XYZ file of C-alpha atoms in Angstrom:
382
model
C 33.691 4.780 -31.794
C 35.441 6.757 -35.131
C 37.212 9.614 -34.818
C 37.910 11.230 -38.132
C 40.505 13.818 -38.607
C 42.838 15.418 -41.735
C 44.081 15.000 -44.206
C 41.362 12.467 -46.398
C 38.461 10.282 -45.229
C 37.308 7.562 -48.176
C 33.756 7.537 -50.001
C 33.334 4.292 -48.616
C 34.336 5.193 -45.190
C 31.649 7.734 -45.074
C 28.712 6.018 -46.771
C 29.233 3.305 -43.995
C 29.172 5.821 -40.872
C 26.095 7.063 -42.868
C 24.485 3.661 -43.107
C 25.399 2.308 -39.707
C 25.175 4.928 -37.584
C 27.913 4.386 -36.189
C 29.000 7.239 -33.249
C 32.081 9.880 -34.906
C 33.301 12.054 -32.619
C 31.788 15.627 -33.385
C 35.234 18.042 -34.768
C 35.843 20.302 -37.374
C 36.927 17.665 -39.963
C 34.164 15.297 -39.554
C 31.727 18.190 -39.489
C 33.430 19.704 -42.834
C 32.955 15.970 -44.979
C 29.819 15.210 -43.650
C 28.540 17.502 -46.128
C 24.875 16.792 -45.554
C 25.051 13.249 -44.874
C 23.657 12.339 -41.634
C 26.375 11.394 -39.778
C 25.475 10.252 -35.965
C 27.952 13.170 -34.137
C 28.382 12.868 -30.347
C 30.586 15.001 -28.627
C 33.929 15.077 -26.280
C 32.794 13.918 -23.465
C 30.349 11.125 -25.170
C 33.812 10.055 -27.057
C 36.147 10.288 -24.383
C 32.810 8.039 -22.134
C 32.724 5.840 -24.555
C 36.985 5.376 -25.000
C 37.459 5.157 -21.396
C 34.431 2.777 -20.659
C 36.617 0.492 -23.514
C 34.577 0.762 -26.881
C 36.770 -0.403 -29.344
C 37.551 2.772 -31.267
C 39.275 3.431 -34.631
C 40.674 6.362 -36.827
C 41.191 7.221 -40.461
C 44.219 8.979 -39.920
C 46.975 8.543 -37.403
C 46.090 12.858 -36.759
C 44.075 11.776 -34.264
C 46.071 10.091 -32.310
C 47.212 12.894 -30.204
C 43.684 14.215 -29.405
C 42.916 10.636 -27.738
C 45.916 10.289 -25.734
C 45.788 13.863 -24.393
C 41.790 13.751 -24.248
C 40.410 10.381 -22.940
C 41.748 8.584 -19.641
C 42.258 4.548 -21.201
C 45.970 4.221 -19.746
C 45.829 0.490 -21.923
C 44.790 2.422 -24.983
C 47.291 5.271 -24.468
C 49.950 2.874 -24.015
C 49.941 1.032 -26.871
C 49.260 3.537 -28.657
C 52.783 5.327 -27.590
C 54.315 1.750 -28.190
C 52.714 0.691 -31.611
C 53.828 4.400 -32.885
C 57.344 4.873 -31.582
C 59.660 2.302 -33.897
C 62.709 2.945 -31.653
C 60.433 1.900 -28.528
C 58.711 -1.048 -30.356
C 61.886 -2.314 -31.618
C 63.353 -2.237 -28.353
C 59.590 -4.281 -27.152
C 60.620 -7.158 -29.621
C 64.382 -7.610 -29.464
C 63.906 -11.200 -28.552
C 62.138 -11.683 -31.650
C 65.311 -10.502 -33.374
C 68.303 -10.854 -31.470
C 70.744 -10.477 -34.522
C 69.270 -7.680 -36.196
C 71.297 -4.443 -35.919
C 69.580 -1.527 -34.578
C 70.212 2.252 -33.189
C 68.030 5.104 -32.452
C 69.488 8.704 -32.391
C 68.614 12.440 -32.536
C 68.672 14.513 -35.309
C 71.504 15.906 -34.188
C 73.379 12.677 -33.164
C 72.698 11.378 -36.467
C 74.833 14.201 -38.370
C 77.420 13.278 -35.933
C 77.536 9.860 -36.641
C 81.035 7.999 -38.594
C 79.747 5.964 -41.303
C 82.613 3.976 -41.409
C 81.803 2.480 -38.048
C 77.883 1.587 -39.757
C 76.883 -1.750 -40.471
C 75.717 -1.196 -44.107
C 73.115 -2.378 -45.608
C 70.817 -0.685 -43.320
C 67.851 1.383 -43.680
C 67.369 5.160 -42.252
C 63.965 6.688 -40.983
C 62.348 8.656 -38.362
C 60.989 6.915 -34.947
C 58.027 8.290 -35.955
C 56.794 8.283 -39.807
C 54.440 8.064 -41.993
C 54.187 7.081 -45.895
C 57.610 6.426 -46.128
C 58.546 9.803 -45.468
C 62.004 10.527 -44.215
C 62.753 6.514 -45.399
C 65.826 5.883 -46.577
C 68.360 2.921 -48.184
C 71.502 3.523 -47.348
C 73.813 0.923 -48.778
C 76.529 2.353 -49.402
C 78.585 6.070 -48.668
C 76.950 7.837 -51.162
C 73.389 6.607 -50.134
C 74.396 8.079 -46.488
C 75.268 11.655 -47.922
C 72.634 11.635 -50.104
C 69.733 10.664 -47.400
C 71.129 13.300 -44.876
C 71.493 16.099 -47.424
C 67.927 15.127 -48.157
C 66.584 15.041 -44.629
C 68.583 18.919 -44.697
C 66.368 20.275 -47.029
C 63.112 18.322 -47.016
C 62.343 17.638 -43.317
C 60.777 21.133 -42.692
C 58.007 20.440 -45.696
C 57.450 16.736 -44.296
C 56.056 19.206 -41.166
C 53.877 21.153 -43.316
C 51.802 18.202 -44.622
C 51.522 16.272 -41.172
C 51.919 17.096 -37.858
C 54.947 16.069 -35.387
C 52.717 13.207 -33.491
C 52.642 11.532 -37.357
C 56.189 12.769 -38.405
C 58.580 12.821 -36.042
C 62.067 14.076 -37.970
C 63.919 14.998 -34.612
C 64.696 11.605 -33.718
C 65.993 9.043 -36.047
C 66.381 5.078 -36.326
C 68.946 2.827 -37.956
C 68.684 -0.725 -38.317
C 69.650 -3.800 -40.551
C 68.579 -4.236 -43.875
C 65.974 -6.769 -43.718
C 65.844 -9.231 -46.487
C 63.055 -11.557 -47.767
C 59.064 -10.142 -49.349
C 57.396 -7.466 -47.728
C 54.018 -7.695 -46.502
C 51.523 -5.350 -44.995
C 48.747 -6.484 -42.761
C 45.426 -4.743 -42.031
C 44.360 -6.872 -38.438
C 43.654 -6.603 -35.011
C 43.562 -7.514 -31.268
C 40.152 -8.620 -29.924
C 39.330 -8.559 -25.809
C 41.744 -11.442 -25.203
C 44.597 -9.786 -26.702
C 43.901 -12.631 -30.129
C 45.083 -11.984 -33.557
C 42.756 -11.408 -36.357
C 43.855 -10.686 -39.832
C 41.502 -9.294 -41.869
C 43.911 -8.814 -45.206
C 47.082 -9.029 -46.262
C 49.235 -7.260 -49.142
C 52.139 -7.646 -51.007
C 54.233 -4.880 -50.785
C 56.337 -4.745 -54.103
C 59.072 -2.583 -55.124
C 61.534 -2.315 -58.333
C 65.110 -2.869 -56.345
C 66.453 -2.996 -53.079
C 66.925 0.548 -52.866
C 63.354 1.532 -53.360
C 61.211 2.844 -50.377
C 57.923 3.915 -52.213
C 54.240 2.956 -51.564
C 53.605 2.534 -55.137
C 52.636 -1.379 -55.183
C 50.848 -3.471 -52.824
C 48.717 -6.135 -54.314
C 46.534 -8.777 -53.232
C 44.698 -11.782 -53.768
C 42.632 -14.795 -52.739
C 46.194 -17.183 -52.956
C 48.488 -13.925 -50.889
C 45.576 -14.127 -48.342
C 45.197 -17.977 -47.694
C 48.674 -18.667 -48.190
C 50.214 -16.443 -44.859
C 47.356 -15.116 -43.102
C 47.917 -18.427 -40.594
C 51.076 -17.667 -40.534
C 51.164 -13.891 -39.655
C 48.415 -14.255 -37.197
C 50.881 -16.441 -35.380
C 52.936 -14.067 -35.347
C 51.098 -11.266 -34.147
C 50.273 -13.956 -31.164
C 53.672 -13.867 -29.987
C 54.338 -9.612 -30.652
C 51.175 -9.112 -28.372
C 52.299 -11.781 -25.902
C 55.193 -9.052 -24.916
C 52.742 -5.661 -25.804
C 49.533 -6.858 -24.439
C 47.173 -4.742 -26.396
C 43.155 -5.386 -26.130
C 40.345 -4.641 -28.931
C 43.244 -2.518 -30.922
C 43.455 -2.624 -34.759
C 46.639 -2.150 -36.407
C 48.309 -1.494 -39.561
C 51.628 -3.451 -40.099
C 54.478 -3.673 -42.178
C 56.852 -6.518 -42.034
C 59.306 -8.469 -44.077
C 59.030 -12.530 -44.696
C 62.553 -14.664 -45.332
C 62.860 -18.157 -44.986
C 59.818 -18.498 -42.881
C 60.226 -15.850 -40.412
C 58.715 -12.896 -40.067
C 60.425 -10.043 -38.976
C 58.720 -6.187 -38.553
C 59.207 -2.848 -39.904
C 56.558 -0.911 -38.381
C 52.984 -0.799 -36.406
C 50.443 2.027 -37.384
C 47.856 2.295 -34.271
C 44.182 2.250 -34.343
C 43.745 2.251 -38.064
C 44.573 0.269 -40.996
C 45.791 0.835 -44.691
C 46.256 4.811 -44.300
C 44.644 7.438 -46.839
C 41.258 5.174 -47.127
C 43.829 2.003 -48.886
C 42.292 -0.276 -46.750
C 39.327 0.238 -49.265
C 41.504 -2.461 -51.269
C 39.404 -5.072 -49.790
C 35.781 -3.406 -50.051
C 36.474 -3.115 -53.941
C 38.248 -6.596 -54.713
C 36.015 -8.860 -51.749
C 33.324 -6.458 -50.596
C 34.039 -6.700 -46.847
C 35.077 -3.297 -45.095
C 37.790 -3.896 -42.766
C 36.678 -0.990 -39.982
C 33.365 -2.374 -40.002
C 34.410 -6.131 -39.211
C 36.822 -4.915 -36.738
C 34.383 -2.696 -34.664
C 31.556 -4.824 -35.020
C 33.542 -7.976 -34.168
C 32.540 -9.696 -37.350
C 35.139 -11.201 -39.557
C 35.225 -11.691 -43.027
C 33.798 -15.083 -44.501
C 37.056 -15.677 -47.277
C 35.149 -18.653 -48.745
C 32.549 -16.394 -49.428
C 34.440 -13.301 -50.300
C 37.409 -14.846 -52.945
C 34.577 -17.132 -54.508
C 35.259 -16.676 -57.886
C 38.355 -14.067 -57.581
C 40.705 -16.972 -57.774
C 42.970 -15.759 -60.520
C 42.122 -11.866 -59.703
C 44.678 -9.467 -58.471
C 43.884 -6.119 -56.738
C 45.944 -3.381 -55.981
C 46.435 -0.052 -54.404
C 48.878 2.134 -55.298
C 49.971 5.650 -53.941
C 51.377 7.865 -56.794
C 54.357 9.856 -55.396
C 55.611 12.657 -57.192
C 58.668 12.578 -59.459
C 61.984 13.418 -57.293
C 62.568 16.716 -59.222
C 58.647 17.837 -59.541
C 58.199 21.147 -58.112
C 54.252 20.358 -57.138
C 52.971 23.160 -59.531
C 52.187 20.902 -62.400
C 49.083 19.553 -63.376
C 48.640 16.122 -63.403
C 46.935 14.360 -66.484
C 44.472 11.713 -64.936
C 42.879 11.300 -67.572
C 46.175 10.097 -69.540
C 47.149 8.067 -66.753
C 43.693 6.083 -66.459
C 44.092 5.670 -69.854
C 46.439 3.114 -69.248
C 44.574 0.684 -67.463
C 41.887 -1.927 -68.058
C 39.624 -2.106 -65.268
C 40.437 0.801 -62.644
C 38.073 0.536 -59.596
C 38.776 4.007 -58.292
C 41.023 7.059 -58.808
C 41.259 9.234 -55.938
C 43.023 12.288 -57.080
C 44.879 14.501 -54.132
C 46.549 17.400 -53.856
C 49.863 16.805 -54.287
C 51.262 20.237 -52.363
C 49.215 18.592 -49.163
C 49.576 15.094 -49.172
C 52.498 14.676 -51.092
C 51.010 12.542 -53.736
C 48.817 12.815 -56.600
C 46.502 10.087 -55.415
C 45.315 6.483 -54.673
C 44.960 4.506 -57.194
C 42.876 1.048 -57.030
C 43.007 -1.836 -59.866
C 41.998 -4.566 -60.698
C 44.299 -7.527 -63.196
C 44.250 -10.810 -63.894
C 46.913 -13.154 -66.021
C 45.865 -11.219 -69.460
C 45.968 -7.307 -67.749
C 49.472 -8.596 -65.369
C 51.569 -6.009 -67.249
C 49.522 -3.109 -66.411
C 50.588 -3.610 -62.532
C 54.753 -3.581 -64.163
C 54.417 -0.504 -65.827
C 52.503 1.292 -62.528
C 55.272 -0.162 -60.238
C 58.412 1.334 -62.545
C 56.764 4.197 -64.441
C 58.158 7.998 -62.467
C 55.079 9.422 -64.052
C 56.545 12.369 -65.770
C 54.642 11.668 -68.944
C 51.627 12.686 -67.168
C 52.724 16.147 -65.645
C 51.887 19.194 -67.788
């Protein structure tokens, strides 16, 4: 079971619910993309049947999230769901995992109150509920702490007007250590026993410690085989304490010395704005498809050939001082690049990016992936 809701569904995504026939819950926004295609529709109560009979079920966006909690009757589903989104609650979930790693939760108003003095910096700022890295901050210092609340002052009300409060949360807030080590995000899920299954894993990289951005996550036939062992392992022991069944999830964690340590879980879906396409364009496996059809990817078979290949997705946030009214030059920007696998271009006023962009490099193209991690992109704003 898919349900589909705002703000973007993928090409690919939509060719396969085409193709398979796969049931989509009947709404406005799947009616509005299907566009002609032949999508197999069923309504509410088929869905909410379906949900509460156990069908494994997954969504594009984390919109829909609130329609299945309030509308179907799975108190497993529900709960996890509440659990995976909430990172004060989950946090709490996996303190064992972490014992030493500093961590608060607060209001909105409690966190204007709070003496910085009395903060164990490094630490890093954000709401319980996010998305994006909206509303994420690195706070390392005084400065960084006056700088990310004047910032949550003036910008919280627009992170509202692209996504609603079951995605962004801004009235509560969450502070906790700085973690160190690489960042990883994980596209996997829980089958009927409550087993780990990876089905990819990326590289999240960024230009310093103080950046937050989603503009670089790469992977690779070597990123894959060398921690997916390890990470499903890991997921092992989170589900051993959340005890989720036939759930996929989205996950972000950090990787020092051997020990994995998490930063967030994003229910029922993976990579968000279609990014989990990463792996249908570098490997040819869809990740929604081997997840609800309980068929996992053959690596062998899908990195045969790929060994020195490197793809990437990479989501092209605005400039700081852009006002949103500018036009952006795609055609400039793809101009860059040797061997771009797809450009999805987005309104920048509604997602709060220009778009999605997907690459492919190898050891000759490597410094193509450099300048789209550190460029601010204001050569290609007219």
């Amino acid at each position: 079971m898919i349900v589909l809701d705002e703000p973007y569904v993928s090409e690919p995504l939509i060719a396969w619910l085409e193709e398979s026939q796969h049931p989509v819950l009947d709404n406005a926004f799947a009616r509005s993309i299907a566009d002609g295609r032949a999508l197999n529709l069923v309504s509410s109560d088929e869905a909410v049947r379906r949900i509460d009979a156990g069908e494994r079920v997954y969504t594009n966006s984390e919109n829909a999230l609130a329609w299945i909690v309030e509308s179907a009757h799975n108190e497993s589903l529900s709960r996890a769901i509440g659990l995976f989104k909430d990172k004060a609650a989950m946090r709490a979930a996996l303190a064992g995992l972490d014992p030493d790693l500093f961590f608060k939760s607060c209001s909105v108003d409690e966190l204007f109150k709070l003496d910085f003095s009395q903060l164990p910096a490094p630490f890093v700022l954000k709401p319980s509920v996010g998305f994006c890295s909206m509303g994420v901050y690195a706070i390392q210092n005084r400065e960084d702490w006056e700088r990310a609340l004047a910032d949550i002052q003036q910008n919280a009300s627009s992170w509202h007007d692209m996504y609603p409060e079951s995605v962004i949360g801004a009235g509560s807030f969450i502070l906790e250590g700085y973690l160190e080590g690489t960042e990883y995000a994980l596209d996997a899920y829980f089958d009927e026993t409550g087993r780990a299954h990876i089905l990819n894993v990326l590289r999240h990289d960024f230009t310093s410690p103080e950046d937050t951005s989603d503009r670089m996550y790469v992977t690779s036939a070597s990123i894959v085989r060398d921690t997916s062992t390890m990470f499903a392992s890991w997921l092992d022991r989170v589900n051993a304490l959340i005890g989720a069944r036939n759930f996929p999830v989205h996950v972000e964690v950090r990787v020092s010395d051997g020990h994995v340590s998490p930063i967030e879980f994003n229910p029922l879906r993976f990579a968000g704005l279609g990014g989990t396409d990463v792996s249908w364009y570098g490997y040819g496996y869809r990740t929604y498809q081997a997840f609800l059809e309980d068929d996992e990817p053959d690596f062998d078979a899908a990195f045969d050939g790929k060994t020195d290949k490197v793809y990437s997705m990479s989501l092209l946030n605005a400039p700081a001082d852009a006002s949103g009214d500018e036009d952006f030059d795609y055609d400039a920007f793809l101009g860059r690049f040797s061997h771009v696998l797809e450009m999805r271009p987005f309104d920048v006023k509604r997602v709060g990016n220009y778009g999605f962009l997907f690459l492919e490099t190898d050891p000759s193209t490597s410094d193509e992936l450099d300048f789209l991690m550190r460029s601010d992109l204001k050569e290609f704003l007219r």
